[in-house]
PDB file of C-alpha atoms and ligand atoms in Angstrom:
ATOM      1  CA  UNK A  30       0.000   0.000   0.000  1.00 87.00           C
ATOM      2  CA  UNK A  31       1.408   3.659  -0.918  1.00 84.00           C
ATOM      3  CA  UNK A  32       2.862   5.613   1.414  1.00 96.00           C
ATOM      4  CA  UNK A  33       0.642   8.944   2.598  1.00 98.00           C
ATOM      5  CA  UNK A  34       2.062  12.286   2.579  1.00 98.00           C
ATOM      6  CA  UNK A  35      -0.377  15.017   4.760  1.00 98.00           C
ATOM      7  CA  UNK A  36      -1.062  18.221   3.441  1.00 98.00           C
ATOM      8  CA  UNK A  37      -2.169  20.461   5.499  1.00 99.00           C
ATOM      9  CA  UNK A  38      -3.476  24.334   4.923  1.00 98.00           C
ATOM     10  CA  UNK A  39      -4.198  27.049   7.168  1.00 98.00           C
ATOM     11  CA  UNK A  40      -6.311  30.140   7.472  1.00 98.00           C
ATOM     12  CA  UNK A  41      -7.296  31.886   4.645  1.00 96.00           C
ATOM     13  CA  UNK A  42      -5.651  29.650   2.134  1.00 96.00           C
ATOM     14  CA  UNK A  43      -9.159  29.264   1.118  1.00 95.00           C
ATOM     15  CA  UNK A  44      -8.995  32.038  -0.630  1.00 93.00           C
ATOM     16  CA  UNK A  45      -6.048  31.223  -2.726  1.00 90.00           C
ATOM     17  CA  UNK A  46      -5.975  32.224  -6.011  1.00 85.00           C
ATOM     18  CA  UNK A  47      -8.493  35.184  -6.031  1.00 82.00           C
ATOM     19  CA  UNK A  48      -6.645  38.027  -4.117  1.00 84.00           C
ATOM     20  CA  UNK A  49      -2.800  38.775  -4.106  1.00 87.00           C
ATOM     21  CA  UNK A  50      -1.470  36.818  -7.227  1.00 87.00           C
ATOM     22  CA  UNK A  51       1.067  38.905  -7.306  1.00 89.00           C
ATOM     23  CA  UNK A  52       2.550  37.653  -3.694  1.00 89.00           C
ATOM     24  CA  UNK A  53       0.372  34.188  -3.482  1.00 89.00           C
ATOM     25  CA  UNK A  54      -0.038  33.362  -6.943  1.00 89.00           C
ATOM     26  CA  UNK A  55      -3.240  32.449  -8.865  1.00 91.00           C
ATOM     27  CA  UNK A  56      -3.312  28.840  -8.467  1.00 94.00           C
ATOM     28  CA  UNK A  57      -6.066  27.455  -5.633  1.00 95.00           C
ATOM     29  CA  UNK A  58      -4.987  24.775  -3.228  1.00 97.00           C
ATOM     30  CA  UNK A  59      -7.404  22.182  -5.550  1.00 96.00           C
ATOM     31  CA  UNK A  60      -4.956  23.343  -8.540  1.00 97.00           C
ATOM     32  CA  UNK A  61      -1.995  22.490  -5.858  1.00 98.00           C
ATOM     33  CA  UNK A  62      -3.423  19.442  -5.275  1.00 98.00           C
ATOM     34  CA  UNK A  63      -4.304  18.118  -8.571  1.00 98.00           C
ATOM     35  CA  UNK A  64      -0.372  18.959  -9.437  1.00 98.00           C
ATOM     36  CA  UNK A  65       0.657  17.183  -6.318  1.00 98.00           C
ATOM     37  CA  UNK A  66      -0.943  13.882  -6.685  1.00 98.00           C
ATOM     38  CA  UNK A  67       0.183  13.540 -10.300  1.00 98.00           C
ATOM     39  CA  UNK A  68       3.465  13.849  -8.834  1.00 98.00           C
ATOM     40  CA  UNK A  69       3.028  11.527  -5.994  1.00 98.00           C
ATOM     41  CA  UNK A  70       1.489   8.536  -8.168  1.00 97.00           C
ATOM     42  CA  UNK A  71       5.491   8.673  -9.825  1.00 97.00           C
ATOM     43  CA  UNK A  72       6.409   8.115  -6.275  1.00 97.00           C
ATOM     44  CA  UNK A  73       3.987   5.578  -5.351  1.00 97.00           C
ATOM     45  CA  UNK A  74       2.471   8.159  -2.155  1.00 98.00           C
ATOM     46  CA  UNK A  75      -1.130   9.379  -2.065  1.00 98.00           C
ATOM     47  CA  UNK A  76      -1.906  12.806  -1.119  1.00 98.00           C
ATOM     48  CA  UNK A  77      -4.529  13.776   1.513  1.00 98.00           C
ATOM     49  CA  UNK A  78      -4.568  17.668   1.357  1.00 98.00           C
ATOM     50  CA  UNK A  79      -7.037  19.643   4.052  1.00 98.00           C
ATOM     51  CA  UNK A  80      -7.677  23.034   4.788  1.00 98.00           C
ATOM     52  CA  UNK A  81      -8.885  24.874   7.675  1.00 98.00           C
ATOM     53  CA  UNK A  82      -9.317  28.195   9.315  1.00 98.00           C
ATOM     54  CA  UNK A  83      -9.636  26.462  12.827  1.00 98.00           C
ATOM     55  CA  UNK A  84      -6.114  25.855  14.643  1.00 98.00           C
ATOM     56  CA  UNK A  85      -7.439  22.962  16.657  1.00 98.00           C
ATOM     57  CA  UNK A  86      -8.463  21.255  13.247  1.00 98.00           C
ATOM     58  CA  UNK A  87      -4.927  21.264  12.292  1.00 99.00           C
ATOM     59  CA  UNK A  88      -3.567  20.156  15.580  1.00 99.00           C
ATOM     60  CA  UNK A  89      -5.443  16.900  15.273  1.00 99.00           C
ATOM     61  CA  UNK A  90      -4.197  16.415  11.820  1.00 99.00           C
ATOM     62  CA  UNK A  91      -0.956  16.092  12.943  1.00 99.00           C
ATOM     63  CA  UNK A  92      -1.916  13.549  15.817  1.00 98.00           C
ATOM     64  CA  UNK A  93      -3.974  12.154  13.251  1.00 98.00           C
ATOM     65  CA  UNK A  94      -1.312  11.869  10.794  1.00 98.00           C
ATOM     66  CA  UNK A  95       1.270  10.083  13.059  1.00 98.00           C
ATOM     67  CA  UNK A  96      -1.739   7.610  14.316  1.00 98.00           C
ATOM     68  CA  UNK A  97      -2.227   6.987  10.524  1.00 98.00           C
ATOM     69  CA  UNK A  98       1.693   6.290  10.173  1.00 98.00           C
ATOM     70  CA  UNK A  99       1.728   8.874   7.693  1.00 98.00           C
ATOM     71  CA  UNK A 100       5.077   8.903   6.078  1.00 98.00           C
ATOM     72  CA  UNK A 101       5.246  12.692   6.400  1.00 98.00           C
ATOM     73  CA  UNK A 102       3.192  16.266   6.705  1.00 99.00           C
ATOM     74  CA  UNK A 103       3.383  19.552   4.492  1.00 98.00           C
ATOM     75  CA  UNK A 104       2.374  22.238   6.568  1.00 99.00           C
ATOM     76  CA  UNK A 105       1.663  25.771   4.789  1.00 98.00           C
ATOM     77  CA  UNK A 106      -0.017  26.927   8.570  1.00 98.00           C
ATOM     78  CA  UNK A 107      -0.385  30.257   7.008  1.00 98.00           C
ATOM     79  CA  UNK A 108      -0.388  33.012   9.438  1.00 98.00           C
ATOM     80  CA  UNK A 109      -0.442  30.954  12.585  1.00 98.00           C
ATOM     81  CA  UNK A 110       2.914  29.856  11.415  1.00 98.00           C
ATOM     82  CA  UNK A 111       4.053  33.216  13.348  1.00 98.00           C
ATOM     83  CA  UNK A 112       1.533  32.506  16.387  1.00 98.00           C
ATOM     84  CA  UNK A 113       0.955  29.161  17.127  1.00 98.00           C
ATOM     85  CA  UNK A 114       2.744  27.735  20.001  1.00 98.00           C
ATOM     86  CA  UNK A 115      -0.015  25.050  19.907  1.00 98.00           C
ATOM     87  CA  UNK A 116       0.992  24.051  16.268  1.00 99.00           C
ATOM     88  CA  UNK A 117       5.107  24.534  17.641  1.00 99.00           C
ATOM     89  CA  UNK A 118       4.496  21.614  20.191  1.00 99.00           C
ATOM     90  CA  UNK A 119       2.231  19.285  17.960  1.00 99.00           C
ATOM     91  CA  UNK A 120       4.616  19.161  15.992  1.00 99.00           C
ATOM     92  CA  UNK A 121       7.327  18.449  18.171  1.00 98.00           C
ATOM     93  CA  UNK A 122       4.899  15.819  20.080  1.00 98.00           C
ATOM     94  CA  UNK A 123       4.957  13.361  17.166  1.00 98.00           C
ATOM     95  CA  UNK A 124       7.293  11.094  15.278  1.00 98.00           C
ATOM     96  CA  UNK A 125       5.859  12.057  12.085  1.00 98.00           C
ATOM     97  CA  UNK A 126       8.491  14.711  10.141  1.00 98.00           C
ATOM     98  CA  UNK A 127       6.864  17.988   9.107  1.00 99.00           C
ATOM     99  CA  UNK A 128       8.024  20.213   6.397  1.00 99.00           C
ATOM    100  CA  UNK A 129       6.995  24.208   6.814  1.00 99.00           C
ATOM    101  CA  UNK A 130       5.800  25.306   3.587  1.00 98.00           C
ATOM    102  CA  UNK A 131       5.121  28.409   2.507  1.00 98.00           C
ATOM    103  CA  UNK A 132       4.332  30.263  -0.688  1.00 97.00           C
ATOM    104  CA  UNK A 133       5.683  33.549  -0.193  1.00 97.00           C
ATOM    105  CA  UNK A 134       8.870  33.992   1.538  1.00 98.00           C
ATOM    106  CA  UNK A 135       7.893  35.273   4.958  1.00 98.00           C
ATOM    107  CA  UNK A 136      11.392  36.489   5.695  1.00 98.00           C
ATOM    108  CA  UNK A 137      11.456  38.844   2.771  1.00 98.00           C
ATOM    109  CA  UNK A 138       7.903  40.465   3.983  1.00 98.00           C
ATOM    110  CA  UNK A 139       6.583  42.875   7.177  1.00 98.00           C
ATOM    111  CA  UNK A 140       8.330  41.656  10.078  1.00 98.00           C
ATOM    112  CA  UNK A 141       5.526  40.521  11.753  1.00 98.00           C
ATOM    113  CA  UNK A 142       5.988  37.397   9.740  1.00 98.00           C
ATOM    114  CA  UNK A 143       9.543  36.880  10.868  1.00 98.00           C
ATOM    115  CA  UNK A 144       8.743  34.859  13.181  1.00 98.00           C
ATOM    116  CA  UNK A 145       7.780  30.930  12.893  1.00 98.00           C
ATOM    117  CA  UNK A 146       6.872  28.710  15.305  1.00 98.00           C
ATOM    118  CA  UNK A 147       6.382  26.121  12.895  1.00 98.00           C
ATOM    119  CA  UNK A 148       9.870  26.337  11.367  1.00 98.00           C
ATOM    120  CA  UNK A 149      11.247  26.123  14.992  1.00 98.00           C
ATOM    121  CA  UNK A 150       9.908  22.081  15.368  1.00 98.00           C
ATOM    122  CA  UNK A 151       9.492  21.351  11.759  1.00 99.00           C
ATOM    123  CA  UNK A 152      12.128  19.129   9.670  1.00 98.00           C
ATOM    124  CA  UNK A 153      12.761  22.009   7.131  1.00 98.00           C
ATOM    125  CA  UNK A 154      11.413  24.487   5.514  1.00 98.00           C
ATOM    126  CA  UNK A 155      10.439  25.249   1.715  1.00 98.00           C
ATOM    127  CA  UNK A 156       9.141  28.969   1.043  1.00 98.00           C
ATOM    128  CA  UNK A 157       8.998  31.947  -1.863  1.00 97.00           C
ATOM    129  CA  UNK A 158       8.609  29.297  -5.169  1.00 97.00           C
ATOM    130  CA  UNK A 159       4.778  29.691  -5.479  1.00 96.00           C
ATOM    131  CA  UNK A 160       2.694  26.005  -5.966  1.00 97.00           C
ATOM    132  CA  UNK A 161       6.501  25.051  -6.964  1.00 97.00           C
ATOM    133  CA  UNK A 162       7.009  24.897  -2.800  1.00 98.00           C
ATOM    134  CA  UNK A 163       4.320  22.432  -2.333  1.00 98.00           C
ATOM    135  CA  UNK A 164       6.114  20.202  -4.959  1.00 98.00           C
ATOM    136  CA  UNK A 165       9.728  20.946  -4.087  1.00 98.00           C
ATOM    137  CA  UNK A 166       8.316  19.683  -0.138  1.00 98.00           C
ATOM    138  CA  UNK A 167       6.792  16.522  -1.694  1.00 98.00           C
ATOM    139  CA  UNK A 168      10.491  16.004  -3.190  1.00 98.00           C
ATOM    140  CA  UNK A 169      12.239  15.622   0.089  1.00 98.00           C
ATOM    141  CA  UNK A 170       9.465  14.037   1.646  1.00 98.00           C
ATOM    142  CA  UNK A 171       9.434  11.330  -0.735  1.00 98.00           C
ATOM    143  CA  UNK A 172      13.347  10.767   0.246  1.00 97.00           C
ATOM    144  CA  UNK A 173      12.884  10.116   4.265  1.00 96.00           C
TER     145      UNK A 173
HETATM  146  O1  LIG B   4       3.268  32.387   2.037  1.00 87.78           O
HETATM  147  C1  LIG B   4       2.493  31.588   2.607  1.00 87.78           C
HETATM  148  O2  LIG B   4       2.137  30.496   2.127  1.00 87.78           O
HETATM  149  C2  LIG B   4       1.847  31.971   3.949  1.00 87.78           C
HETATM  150  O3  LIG B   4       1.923  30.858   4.834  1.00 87.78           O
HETATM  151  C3  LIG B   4       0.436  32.282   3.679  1.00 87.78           C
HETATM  152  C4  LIG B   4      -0.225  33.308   4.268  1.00 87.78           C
HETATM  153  C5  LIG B   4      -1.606  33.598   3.812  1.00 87.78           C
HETATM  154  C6  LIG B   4      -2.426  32.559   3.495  1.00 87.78           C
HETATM  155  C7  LIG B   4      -3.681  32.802   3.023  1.00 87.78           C
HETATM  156  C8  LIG B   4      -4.147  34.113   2.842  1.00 87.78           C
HETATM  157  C9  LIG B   4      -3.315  35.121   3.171  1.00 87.78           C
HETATM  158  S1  LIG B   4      -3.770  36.766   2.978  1.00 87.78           S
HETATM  159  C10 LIG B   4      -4.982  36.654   1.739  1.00 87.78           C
HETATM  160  C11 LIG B   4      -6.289  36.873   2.074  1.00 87.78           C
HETATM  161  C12 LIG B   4      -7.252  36.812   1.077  1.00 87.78           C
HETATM  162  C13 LIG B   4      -6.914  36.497  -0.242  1.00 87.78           C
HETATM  163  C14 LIG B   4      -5.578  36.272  -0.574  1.00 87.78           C
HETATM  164  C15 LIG B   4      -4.606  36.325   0.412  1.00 87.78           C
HETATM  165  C16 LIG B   4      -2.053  34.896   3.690  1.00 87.78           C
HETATM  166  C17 LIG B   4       0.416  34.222   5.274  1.00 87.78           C
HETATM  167  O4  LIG B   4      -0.475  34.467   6.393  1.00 87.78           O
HETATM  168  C18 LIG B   4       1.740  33.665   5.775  1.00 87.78           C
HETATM  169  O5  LIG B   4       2.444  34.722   6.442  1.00 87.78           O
HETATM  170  C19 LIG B   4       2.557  33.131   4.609  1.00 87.78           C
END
């Protein structure tokens, strides 16, 4: 049975695509995933991508994903990347390797965003290449 790789999206990525191309490009998250899973059926991994606006939701995604011996997690937490202690120790709570992904490149924007919780208990992080980060995440996670 393939391998499953998480993917897991946070507030307002919802919205993806309609507003700020010009920092977030105009794909949407189902164009992200449609690009993903043709990628991961080379790789012999399935792709189970979620969104939510809820910080809880995600939490128990990453419990869940572990409990589902999920072979890893993409997290784009989007801006509770730079709040979320909660996310911080999920994160480092399970076995499961997490890759911080991001669209934009946080570190290049207000500083506000600076800061990432997520990045401080995740295995790496992929940001700034668009939809390309998703894919460039689903790379290395495919090599663990
Ligand atoms: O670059 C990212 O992927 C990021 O995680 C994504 C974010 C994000 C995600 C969704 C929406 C928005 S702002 C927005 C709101 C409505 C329409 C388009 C964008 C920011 C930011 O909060 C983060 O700082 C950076």
């Amino acid at each position: 049975m393939a391998d499953s790789i998480y993917v897991l999206n946070g507030p307002n990525l919802n919205l993806l695509g309609l507003r700020e191309p010009e920092i977030y490009g105009s794909d949407t998250l189902d164009d992200i995933a449609g690009m993903l899973e043709d990628r991961a059926r080379d790789l012999d991994l399935t792709i189970d991508m979620r969104q939510s606006n809820h910080e809880g939701h995600l939490v128990d995604w990453l419990h869940e994903a572990q409990a589902h011996d999920a072979k890893a997690v993409l997290l784009n937490a989007g801006a509770f990347t730079h709040t979320s202690i909660a996310l911080h120790d999920a994160i480092k709570g399970i076995r499961t390797p997490v890759i911080e992904v991001h669209l934009s490149n946080p570190l290049a924007r207000e500083d506000f965003r600076h800061e990432s919780f997520v990045g401080r208990a995740a295995r790496g992080t992929i940001a700034g290449f668009g939809a390309l980060s998703y894919l460039l995440a689903l790379e290395a996670a495919a090599r663990f």
